[in-house]
Each structure stands twice: as structure tokens, then as C-alpha cells.
């Protein structure tokens, strides 16, 4: 019964994201971010211990809330549990917003509006857009689409499949904190360490599932599964992130493009390893990356439904 109830919630939440996108007003993730920023004004110290405490309080609070919701819905009709799971999935997924932003970037680049594309890039990633030309903007967008296919699409589906609404809400809290404080700027080098490591752990299985699905789905965008698998196997380990490199390499191979190279953030320049073979991504390749991202998420939904259906048949 739990499996079928969760399955219905997953499908409803996915369809809500597909048809509506992110909530436009009062998004819970945005509210969590405001609360995290407010707590940071009190909790910030330039140390790993302070950062771990900051993360522990915030993720713990979300965990308590998720457990309370779970207990509440267990005492209510099944529809309550379906609705709670659907709402948790809806606010945790970001597939439609990611695709819309990616396609908006395609439109700007195709008409040569580099300044417009630079203004849009912060909606996708934290790089410094002022130093990027058309090629650099397209490459940054493809890399962000790939990484966020795991972070904002496959990982939430994986965690809700394994642990229901409490697990996916806790995951979204961890991932949000990583985006806020988990980078290597001077301010967050130590304070954000715990957020970054916890996010690495939470996304480890999802990144590999995303890469595997990207390999399988590559033909949808006229790509090669063999080339995607080869790039993953050969190039991913050289990336500084244990998860982003896996997904970006699989996307690079599947799309037949070359990712990596100099990557300028506001706080430092990083020289990223080369991922994949072929030309630097064009706006047309960015369009293909968006399509591949959506197909990978749909495949993850199907896989989630299969797993939950099997669990329901086995009586769990």
C-alpha cells in the first residue's frame, strides 16, 4: 500500500512540475533559503565546526518537519499521504524551470544577444558571465544543465522513492545549503565544508544513475551511448567534483561535444579537465542538452514507478 501511495504522489508531483513549473509565490525552498541566510548572520564563524552546526540545525529542522508530516498523514485517509508526497516532489523538482531557462539561453544566443545571455546565466550557475563570449556561455549552460539534471531532477526522484516525503525534503535542504555556502570562496572555504561534503554524499548515487540514464537516452538526441559511456569512464575522475564530473562527462560524450577548460567564478579561476571529444557546444547543442535532460528525468520517473510498483507487489 505504501508503494502505491508513494507512486501516486511521485506521478502527481512530477506532472505538477511538468505542467506548472516551480511555485511562483511562496516557494518553500526560497523560504528555507531566507531562513538559512538569517541563521547564518548568527552562526557564521570561519570554521568547519561552525558550518557543521549551521547545516545540522537547518537539515535537522527539515527532518523533524518531514517526520511530523509523515506521522500526521499516517492517521489520515490515503489521499492525504498522496497529496503530501506530491507537494514534496513538486517543490523539490526543478526540471521545468531548468528547461525553460536553458531554452531561453538558446534563444538569446541564437539571435546574438550576448549581453542578454550574460544576464541570464546566473539563473543557471554561479560563474562570472562578464568574461564569457557565445562559446563560453553555451558551454557553461550545457555543463549546468547536465549537473542540475542530477541535482534538481533525478536526485529528488531517487530520494522520494527510497524514503518518501521526509527524505526528499531533507535532500532538498542539503542541496540548497550546498548552493548557498558549499563553494570554495574565501568566506565559505571552511564554513561551507560540511554542506559541500554532505551534498556530495547525498548526490553520489543520483549522479551515477543520471549518467547511466544519459548513456541509455543519448540516441534521442542523435548521440552515441558508447561514446557517452567512454567519456564517463575516461574523463569523470579528473573532475574536482565526484558527482558533477560523472554527469557532465556522460552528457559531453552523449552530445558529442567537449566540455571543461578555464572556468571563471567571481572568487577564482579554475582550470577544469576536458570532458568528452568534439567541438565546443553551440546553441544547437545546448538545445539538445535540454532535450536530453528532460528525457533523462522522464526515464527516472519511469524507473521510480517500476521500483515502487515492485515494492507494492512484494507487500512492502
mmCIF file of C-alpha atoms in Angstrom:
data_model
loop_
_atom_site.group_PDB
_atom_site.id
_atom_site.type_symbol
_atom_site.label_atom_id
_atom_site.label_comp_id
_atom_site.label_asym_id
_atom_site.label_seq_id
_atom_site.Cartn_x
_atom_site.Cartn_y
_atom_site.Cartn_z
ATOM 1 C CA UNK A 1 0.000 0.000 0.000
ATOM 2 C CA UNK A 2 2.832 2.388 0.863
ATOM 3 C CA UNK A 3 4.454 1.753 -2.503
ATOM 4 C CA UNK A 4 1.298 2.525 -4.488
ATOM 5 C CA UNK A 5 0.555 5.618 -2.406
ATOM 6 C CA UNK A 6 4.085 6.912 -2.913
ATOM 7 C CA UNK A 7 3.913 6.071 -6.618
ATOM 8 C CA UNK A 8 0.744 8.160 -6.995
ATOM 9 C CA UNK A 9 2.423 11.027 -5.159
ATOM 10 C CA UNK A 10 5.521 10.835 -7.354
ATOM 11 C CA UNK A 11 3.452 10.934 -10.538
ATOM 12 C CA UNK A 12 1.300 13.802 -9.287
ATOM 13 C CA UNK A 13 4.326 15.833 -8.204
ATOM 14 C CA UNK A 14 6.128 15.209 -11.491
ATOM 15 C CA UNK A 15 3.075 16.231 -13.507
ATOM 16 C CA UNK A 16 2.690 19.378 -11.390
ATOM 17 C CA UNK A 17 6.274 20.356 -12.169
ATOM 18 C CA UNK A 18 5.850 19.414 -15.826
ATOM 19 C CA UNK A 19 2.659 21.446 -16.295
ATOM 20 C CA UNK A 20 3.133 24.322 -13.850
ATOM 21 C CA UNK A 21 6.829 24.557 -13.007
ATOM 22 C CA UNK A 22 8.065 25.950 -9.720
ATOM 23 C CA UNK A 23 5.541 27.688 -7.446
ATOM 24 C CA UNK A 24 5.666 31.377 -8.361
ATOM 25 C CA UNK A 25 4.728 32.689 -4.915
ATOM 26 C CA UNK A 26 5.801 31.411 -1.518
ATOM 27 C CA UNK A 27 8.167 28.711 -2.773
ATOM 28 C CA UNK A 28 9.187 26.651 0.302
ATOM 29 C CA UNK A 29 12.764 26.302 -0.970
ATOM 30 C CA UNK A 30 13.052 30.083 -1.227
ATOM 31 C CA UNK A 31 11.640 30.372 2.292
ATOM 32 C CA UNK A 32 14.207 27.856 3.518
ATOM 33 C CA UNK A 33 16.932 29.928 1.868
ATOM 34 C CA UNK A 34 15.750 33.072 3.648
ATOM 35 C CA UNK A 35 15.778 31.214 6.983
ATOM 36 C CA UNK A 36 19.252 29.802 6.276
ATOM 37 C CA UNK A 37 20.606 33.254 5.444
ATOM 38 C CA UNK A 38 19.094 34.686 8.629
ATOM 39 C CA UNK A 39 20.640 31.925 10.749
ATOM 40 C CA UNK A 40 23.994 32.436 9.048
ATOM 41 C CA UNK A 41 24.149 36.002 10.372
ATOM 42 C CA UNK A 42 24.217 34.459 13.843
ATOM 43 C CA UNK A 43 26.036 31.172 13.284
ATOM 44 C CA UNK A 44 28.818 32.220 10.906
ATOM 45 C CA UNK A 45 32.368 31.589 12.054
ATOM 46 C CA UNK A 46 35.321 30.867 9.822
ATOM 47 C CA UNK A 47 35.493 27.226 10.881
ATOM 48 C CA UNK A 48 34.285 23.808 9.825
ATOM 49 C CA UNK A 49 32.706 23.173 13.222
ATOM 50 C CA UNK A 50 30.510 26.256 12.955
ATOM 51 C CA UNK A 51 29.493 25.282 9.418
ATOM 52 C CA UNK A 52 28.630 21.760 10.513
ATOM 53 C CA UNK A 53 26.461 23.150 13.294
ATOM 54 C CA UNK A 54 24.738 25.505 10.860
ATOM 55 C CA UNK A 55 23.944 22.637 8.492
ATOM 56 C CA UNK A 56 22.910 20.317 11.310
ATOM 57 C CA UNK A 57 20.366 22.755 12.715
ATOM 58 C CA UNK A 58 18.768 23.504 9.359
ATOM 59 C CA UNK A 59 18.686 19.975 7.948
ATOM 60 C CA UNK A 60 17.613 18.645 11.337
ATOM 61 C CA UNK A 61 14.702 21.088 11.437
ATOM 62 C CA UNK A 62 13.557 19.987 7.986
ATOM 63 C CA UNK A 63 13.917 16.360 9.053
ATOM 64 C CA UNK A 64 11.738 16.930 12.110
ATOM 65 C CA UNK A 65 9.137 18.674 9.959
ATOM 66 C CA UNK A 66 9.165 15.828 7.446
ATOM 67 C CA UNK A 67 8.776 13.213 10.177
ATOM 68 C CA UNK A 68 5.885 15.170 11.690
ATOM 69 C CA UNK A 69 4.162 15.324 8.300
ATOM 70 C CA UNK A 70 4.670 11.591 7.885
ATOM 71 C CA UNK A 71 3.102 10.821 11.259
ATOM 72 C CA UNK A 72 0.227 13.196 10.550
ATOM 73 C CA UNK A 73 -0.641 11.655 7.179
ATOM 74 C CA UNK A 74 -0.478 8.089 8.519
ATOM 75 C CA UNK A 75 -3.544 8.882 10.636
ATOM 76 C CA UNK A 76 -5.472 10.349 7.707
ATOM 77 C CA UNK A 77 -7.072 8.931 4.538
ATOM 78 C CA UNK A 78 -4.694 7.768 1.812
ATOM 79 C CA UNK A 79 -5.326 10.918 -0.214
ATOM 80 C CA UNK A 80 -3.509 12.962 2.455
ATOM 81 C CA UNK A 81 -0.363 10.879 2.011
ATOM 82 C CA UNK A 82 -0.565 11.148 -1.783
ATOM 83 C CA UNK A 83 -1.006 14.918 -1.579
ATOM 84 C CA UNK A 84 1.881 15.341 0.868
ATOM 85 C CA UNK A 85 4.241 13.279 -1.295
ATOM 86 C CA UNK A 86 3.108 15.111 -4.431
ATOM 87 C CA UNK A 87 3.695 18.507 -2.816
ATOM 88 C CA UNK A 88 7.158 17.460 -1.600
ATOM 89 C CA UNK A 89 8.096 16.210 -5.075
ATOM 90 C CA UNK A 90 6.693 19.313 -6.767
ATOM 91 C CA UNK A 91 8.658 21.785 -4.648
ATOM 92 C CA UNK A 92 11.822 19.660 -4.845
ATOM 93 C CA UNK A 93 11.916 19.130 -8.607
ATOM 94 C CA UNK A 94 13.293 21.831 -10.863
ATOM 95 C CA UNK A 95 13.094 20.205 -14.270
ATOM 96 C CA UNK A 96 10.637 22.564 -15.929
ATOM 97 C CA UNK A 97 12.333 25.726 -14.667
ATOM 98 C CA UNK A 98 15.719 24.333 -15.730
ATOM 99 C CA UNK A 99 14.435 23.551 -19.219
ATOM 100 C CA UNK A 100 12.753 26.937 -19.598
ATOM 101 C CA UNK A 101 15.922 28.755 -18.587
ATOM 102 C CA UNK A 102 18.012 26.582 -20.891
ATOM 103 C CA UNK A 103 15.739 27.267 -23.852
ATOM 104 C CA UNK A 104 15.697 30.986 -23.057
ATOM 105 C CA UNK A 105 19.503 30.888 -23.192
ATOM 106 C CA UNK A 106 19.323 29.117 -26.555
ATOM 107 C CA UNK A 107 17.055 31.850 -27.934
ATOM 108 C CA UNK A 108 19.358 34.628 -26.730
ATOM 109 C CA UNK A 109 22.486 33.010 -28.138
ATOM 110 C CA UNK A 110 20.872 32.177 -31.463
ATOM 111 C CA UNK A 111 19.942 35.804 -32.026
ATOM 112 C CA UNK A 112 23.355 37.027 -30.895
ATOM 113 C CA UNK A 113 22.206 38.729 -27.700
ATOM 114 C CA UNK A 114 25.359 38.071 -25.679
ATOM 115 C CA UNK A 115 24.553 40.698 -23.050
ATOM 116 C CA UNK A 116 21.114 39.194 -22.500
ATOM 117 C CA UNK A 117 22.673 35.741 -22.197
ATOM 118 C CA UNK A 118 25.181 37.060 -19.661
ATOM 119 C CA UNK A 119 22.335 38.481 -17.574
ATOM 120 C CA UNK A 120 20.514 35.143 -17.686
ATOM 121 C CA UNK A 121 23.488 32.911 -16.828
ATOM 122 C CA UNK A 122 23.301 33.441 -13.024
ATOM 123 C CA UNK A 123 19.912 31.695 -13.134
ATOM 124 C CA UNK A 124 21.818 28.564 -14.204
ATOM 125 C CA UNK A 125 25.171 28.719 -12.412
ATOM 126 C CA UNK A 126 27.477 30.841 -10.290
ATOM 127 C CA UNK A 127 30.125 31.682 -12.882
ATOM 128 C CA UNK A 128 31.235 35.183 -13.781
ATOM 129 C CA UNK A 129 29.339 35.880 -17.034
ATOM 130 C CA UNK A 130 31.169 39.104 -17.849
ATOM 131 C CA UNK A 131 34.211 37.245 -19.199
ATOM 132 C CA UNK A 132 32.243 34.795 -21.384
ATOM 133 C CA UNK A 133 31.572 35.008 -25.107
ATOM 134 C CA UNK A 134 28.962 32.993 -27.023
ATOM 135 C CA UNK A 135 31.000 29.778 -26.869
ATOM 136 C CA UNK A 136 31.719 30.221 -23.178
ATOM 137 C CA UNK A 137 28.095 30.917 -22.360
ATOM 138 C CA UNK A 138 26.907 27.867 -24.299
ATOM 139 C CA UNK A 139 29.483 25.653 -22.596
ATOM 140 C CA UNK A 140 28.598 26.956 -19.129
ATOM 141 C CA UNK A 141 24.897 26.409 -19.801
ATOM 142 C CA UNK A 142 25.406 22.835 -21.052
ATOM 143 C CA UNK A 143 27.522 21.965 -18.008
ATOM 144 C CA UNK A 144 24.902 23.461 -15.690
ATOM 145 C CA UNK A 145 22.046 21.643 -17.451
ATOM 146 C CA UNK A 146 23.940 18.371 -17.066
ATOM 147 C CA UNK A 147 24.779 18.835 -13.384
ATOM 148 C CA UNK A 148 21.300 20.036 -12.494
ATOM 149 C CA UNK A 149 19.703 17.109 -14.277
ATOM 150 C CA UNK A 150 21.098 15.108 -11.373
ATOM 151 C CA UNK A 151 20.697 17.660 -8.581
ATOM 152 C CA UNK A 152 17.244 19.031 -9.431
ATOM 153 C CA UNK A 153 15.618 16.141 -11.260
ATOM 154 C CA UNK A 154 16.972 12.645 -10.699
ATOM 155 C CA UNK A 155 18.155 13.012 -7.082
ATOM 156 C CA UNK A 156 14.754 14.183 -5.741
ATOM 157 C CA UNK A 157 13.072 11.256 -7.512
ATOM 158 C CA UNK A 158 15.621 8.820 -6.109
ATOM 159 C CA UNK A 159 15.211 10.065 -2.546
ATOM 160 C CA UNK A 160 11.416 10.161 -2.607
ATOM 161 C CA UNK A 161 11.432 6.604 -3.968
ATOM 162 C CA UNK A 162 13.673 5.425 -1.147
ATOM 163 C CA UNK A 163 12.241 7.420 1.754
ATOM 164 C CA UNK A 164 9.115 9.315 0.775
ATOM 165 C CA UNK A 165 8.406 12.976 1.513
ATOM 166 C CA UNK A 166 10.744 13.267 4.556
ATOM 167 C CA UNK A 167 13.742 12.020 2.543
ATOM 168 C CA UNK A 168 13.170 14.276 -0.470
ATOM 169 C CA UNK A 169 12.638 17.343 1.707
ATOM 170 C CA UNK A 170 15.847 16.638 3.632
ATOM 171 C CA UNK A 171 17.682 16.178 0.340
ATOM 172 C CA UNK A 172 16.400 19.499 -0.982
ATOM 173 C CA UNK A 173 17.575 21.218 2.220
ATOM 174 C CA UNK A 174 21.070 19.744 1.820
ATOM 175 C CA UNK A 175 21.279 20.696 -1.852
ATOM 176 C CA UNK A 176 20.047 24.240 -1.191
ATOM 177 C CA UNK A 177 22.655 24.753 1.511
ATOM 178 C CA UNK A 178 25.363 23.493 -0.828
ATOM 179 C CA UNK A 179 24.346 26.066 -3.439
ATOM 180 C CA UNK A 180 24.391 28.809 -0.803
ATOM 181 C CA UNK A 181 27.574 28.064 1.124
ATOM 182 C CA UNK A 182 29.182 24.955 -0.383
ATOM 183 C CA UNK A 183 31.543 26.702 -2.794
ATOM 184 C CA UNK A 184 35.228 27.500 -2.362
ATOM 185 C CA UNK A 185 35.121 31.256 -1.923
ATOM 186 C CA UNK A 186 37.282 32.694 0.877
ATOM 187 C CA UNK A 187 34.217 33.205 3.107
ATOM 188 C CA UNK A 188 32.946 29.639 2.754
ATOM 189 C CA UNK A 189 36.139 27.624 2.339
ATOM 190 C CA UNK A 190 35.741 26.277 5.886
ATOM 191 C CA UNK A 191 32.208 27.277 6.904
ATOM 192 C CA UNK A 192 30.715 25.611 3.805
ATOM 193 C CA UNK A 193 32.796 22.439 4.040
ATOM 194 C CA UNK A 194 30.117 20.350 5.777
ATOM 195 C CA UNK A 195 27.395 21.464 3.357
ATOM 196 C CA UNK A 196 29.550 20.547 0.357
ATOM 197 C CA UNK A 197 30.567 17.146 1.716
ATOM 198 C CA UNK A 198 27.001 16.259 2.760
ATOM 199 C CA UNK A 199 25.745 17.238 -0.687
ATOM 200 C CA UNK A 200 28.459 15.087 -2.296
ATOM 201 C CA UNK A 201 27.232 12.141 -0.243
ATOM 202 C CA UNK A 202 23.533 12.781 -0.935
ATOM 203 C CA UNK A 203 24.121 13.117 -4.685
ATOM 204 C CA UNK A 204 26.601 10.277 -5.122
ATOM 205 C CA UNK A 205 24.085 7.589 -6.173
ATOM 206 C CA UNK A 206 21.912 10.029 -8.126
ATOM 207 C CA UNK A 207 24.828 11.295 -10.229
ATOM 208 C CA UNK A 208 25.700 7.782 -11.330
ATOM 209 C CA UNK A 209 22.079 6.947 -12.055
ATOM 210 C CA UNK A 210 21.804 10.163 -14.089
ATOM 211 C CA UNK A 211 24.933 9.311 -16.059
ATOM 212 C CA UNK A 212 23.647 5.798 -16.752
ATOM 213 C CA UNK A 213 20.323 7.170 -17.981
ATOM 214 C CA UNK A 214 22.151 9.750 -20.126
ATOM 215 C CA UNK A 215 24.088 6.911 -21.748
ATOM 216 C CA UNK A 216 20.885 4.973 -22.464
ATOM 217 C CA UNK A 217 18.966 8.031 -23.695
ATOM 218 C CA UNK A 218 21.729 9.523 -25.880
ATOM 219 C CA UNK A 219 20.151 8.235 -29.137
ATOM 220 C CA UNK A 220 17.145 10.521 -28.513
ATOM 221 C CA UNK A 221 19.422 13.480 -29.363
ATOM 222 C CA UNK A 222 21.292 11.600 -32.105
ATOM 223 C CA UNK A 223 24.069 10.746 -29.685
ATOM 224 C CA UNK A 224 26.108 7.614 -29.122
ATOM 225 C CA UNK A 225 25.676 5.509 -25.949
ATOM 226 C CA UNK A 226 29.137 4.044 -26.475
ATOM 227 C CA UNK A 227 30.725 7.482 -26.719
ATOM 228 C CA UNK A 228 28.823 8.663 -23.630
ATOM 229 C CA UNK A 229 29.951 5.632 -21.631
ATOM 230 C CA UNK A 230 33.542 6.056 -22.829
ATOM 231 C CA UNK A 231 33.674 9.717 -21.796
ATOM 232 C CA UNK A 232 32.214 8.859 -18.384
ATOM 233 C CA UNK A 233 34.739 6.077 -17.818
ATOM 234 C CA UNK A 234 37.733 8.002 -19.149
ATOM 235 C CA UNK A 235 37.188 11.621 -18.057
ATOM 236 C CA UNK A 236 34.944 11.848 -14.993
ATOM 237 C CA UNK A 237 37.567 11.029 -12.364
ATOM 238 C CA UNK A 238 39.690 14.043 -13.326
ATOM 239 C CA UNK A 239 36.913 16.481 -12.404
ATOM 240 C CA UNK A 240 37.224 18.106 -8.945
ATOM 241 C CA UNK A 241 33.625 17.159 -8.090
ATOM 242 C CA UNK A 242 32.935 13.442 -7.504
ATOM 243 C CA UNK A 243 29.429 13.899 -8.911
ATOM 244 C CA UNK A 244 29.381 16.769 -11.416
ATOM 245 C CA UNK A 245 32.208 15.207 -13.403
ATOM 246 C CA UNK A 246 30.297 11.960 -13.817
ATOM 247 C CA UNK A 247 27.184 13.628 -15.220
ATOM 248 C CA UNK A 248 28.990 16.248 -17.319
ATOM 249 C CA UNK A 249 31.239 13.630 -18.896
ATOM 250 C CA UNK A 250 28.276 11.417 -19.809
ATOM 251 C CA UNK A 251 26.430 14.398 -21.318
ATOM 252 C CA UNK A 252 29.544 15.510 -23.202
ATOM 253 C CA UNK A 253 30.009 12.061 -24.716
ATOM 254 C CA UNK A 254 26.315 11.677 -25.464
ATOM 255 C CA UNK A 255 26.122 15.058 -27.179
ATOM 256 C CA UNK A 256 29.447 14.662 -28.979
ATOM 257 C CA UNK A 257 30.891 17.891 -27.581
ATOM 258 C CA UNK A 258 33.870 18.955 -25.476
ATOM 259 C CA UNK A 259 33.275 20.405 -22.018
ATOM 260 C CA UNK A 260 35.708 21.658 -19.373
ATOM 261 C CA UNK A 261 38.560 24.138 -19.567
ATOM 262 C CA UNK A 262 39.039 27.524 -17.859
ATOM 263 C CA UNK A 263 36.083 28.241 -15.556
ATOM 264 C CA UNK A 264 35.899 31.707 -14.036
ATOM 265 C CA UNK A 265 33.961 32.211 -10.816
ATOM 266 C CA UNK A 266 33.656 35.541 -9.051
ATOM 267 C CA UNK A 267 36.147 34.368 -6.429
ATOM 268 C CA UNK A 268 38.666 32.354 -8.505
ATOM 269 C CA UNK A 269 39.653 30.885 -11.859
ATOM 270 C CA UNK A 270 39.554 27.090 -12.050
ATOM 271 C CA UNK A 271 41.089 25.025 -14.850
ATOM 272 C CA UNK A 272 38.701 22.132 -15.368
ATOM 273 C CA UNK A 273 39.706 18.907 -17.140
ATOM 274 C CA UNK A 274 38.487 18.181 -20.653
ATOM 275 C CA UNK A 275 35.334 16.063 -20.751
ATOM 276 C CA UNK A 276 34.315 14.363 -23.976
ATOM 277 C CA UNK A 277 35.525 14.829 -27.526
ATOM 278 C CA UNK A 278 34.364 17.129 -30.288
ATOM 279 C CA UNK A 279 33.654 20.825 -30.740
ATOM 280 C CA UNK A 280 32.787 23.344 -28.046
ATOM 281 C CA UNK A 281 28.984 23.312 -27.586
ATOM 282 C CA UNK A 282 26.948 25.543 -29.867
ATOM 283 C CA UNK A 283 23.466 26.934 -29.116
ATOM 284 C CA UNK A 284 22.086 23.973 -31.081
ATOM 285 C CA UNK A 285 23.987 21.606 -28.768
ATOM 286 C CA UNK A 286 22.540 23.439 -25.768
ATOM 287 C CA UNK A 287 19.076 22.779 -27.181
ATOM 288 C CA UNK A 288 19.954 19.079 -27.444
ATOM 289 C CA UNK A 289 21.236 19.118 -23.856
ATOM 290 C CA UNK A 290 17.876 20.451 -22.649
ATOM 291 C CA UNK A 291 16.056 17.701 -24.550
ATOM 292 C CA UNK A 292 18.385 15.032 -23.134
ATOM 293 C CA UNK A 293 17.843 16.426 -19.631
ATOM 294 C CA UNK A 294 14.059 16.170 -19.943
ATOM 295 C CA UNK A 295 14.224 12.649 -21.353
ATOM 296 C CA UNK A 296 16.553 11.539 -18.540
ATOM 297 C CA UNK A 297 14.113 12.892 -15.945
ATOM 298 C CA UNK A 298 11.195 11.111 -17.620
ATOM 299 C CA UNK A 299 13.223 7.888 -17.572
ATOM 300 C CA UNK A 300 13.923 8.406 -13.870
ATOM 301 C CA UNK A 301 10.189 8.800 -13.229
ATOM 302 C CA UNK A 302 9.502 5.538 -15.055
ATOM 303 C CA UNK A 303 12.230 3.795 -13.062
ATOM 304 C CA UNK A 304 10.801 5.157 -9.805
ATOM 305 C CA UNK A 305 7.355 3.839 -10.716
ATOM 306 C CA UNK A 306 8.776 0.419 -11.558
ATOM 307 C CA UNK A 307 10.609 0.199 -8.230
ATOM 308 C CA UNK A 308 7.592 1.368 -6.217
ATOM 309 C CA UNK A 309 5.256 -0.986 -8.080
ATOM 310 C CA UNK A 310 7.588 -3.901 -7.398
ATOM 311 C CA UNK A 311 7.696 -2.926 -3.738
ATOM 312 C CA UNK A 312 3.907 -2.799 -3.583
ATOM 313 C CA UNK A 313 3.602 -6.269 -5.182
ATOM 314 C CA UNK A 314 6.073 -7.707 -2.682
ATOM 315 C CA UNK A 315 3.949 -6.347 0.163
ATOM 316 C CA UNK A 316 6.292 -3.612 1.406
#
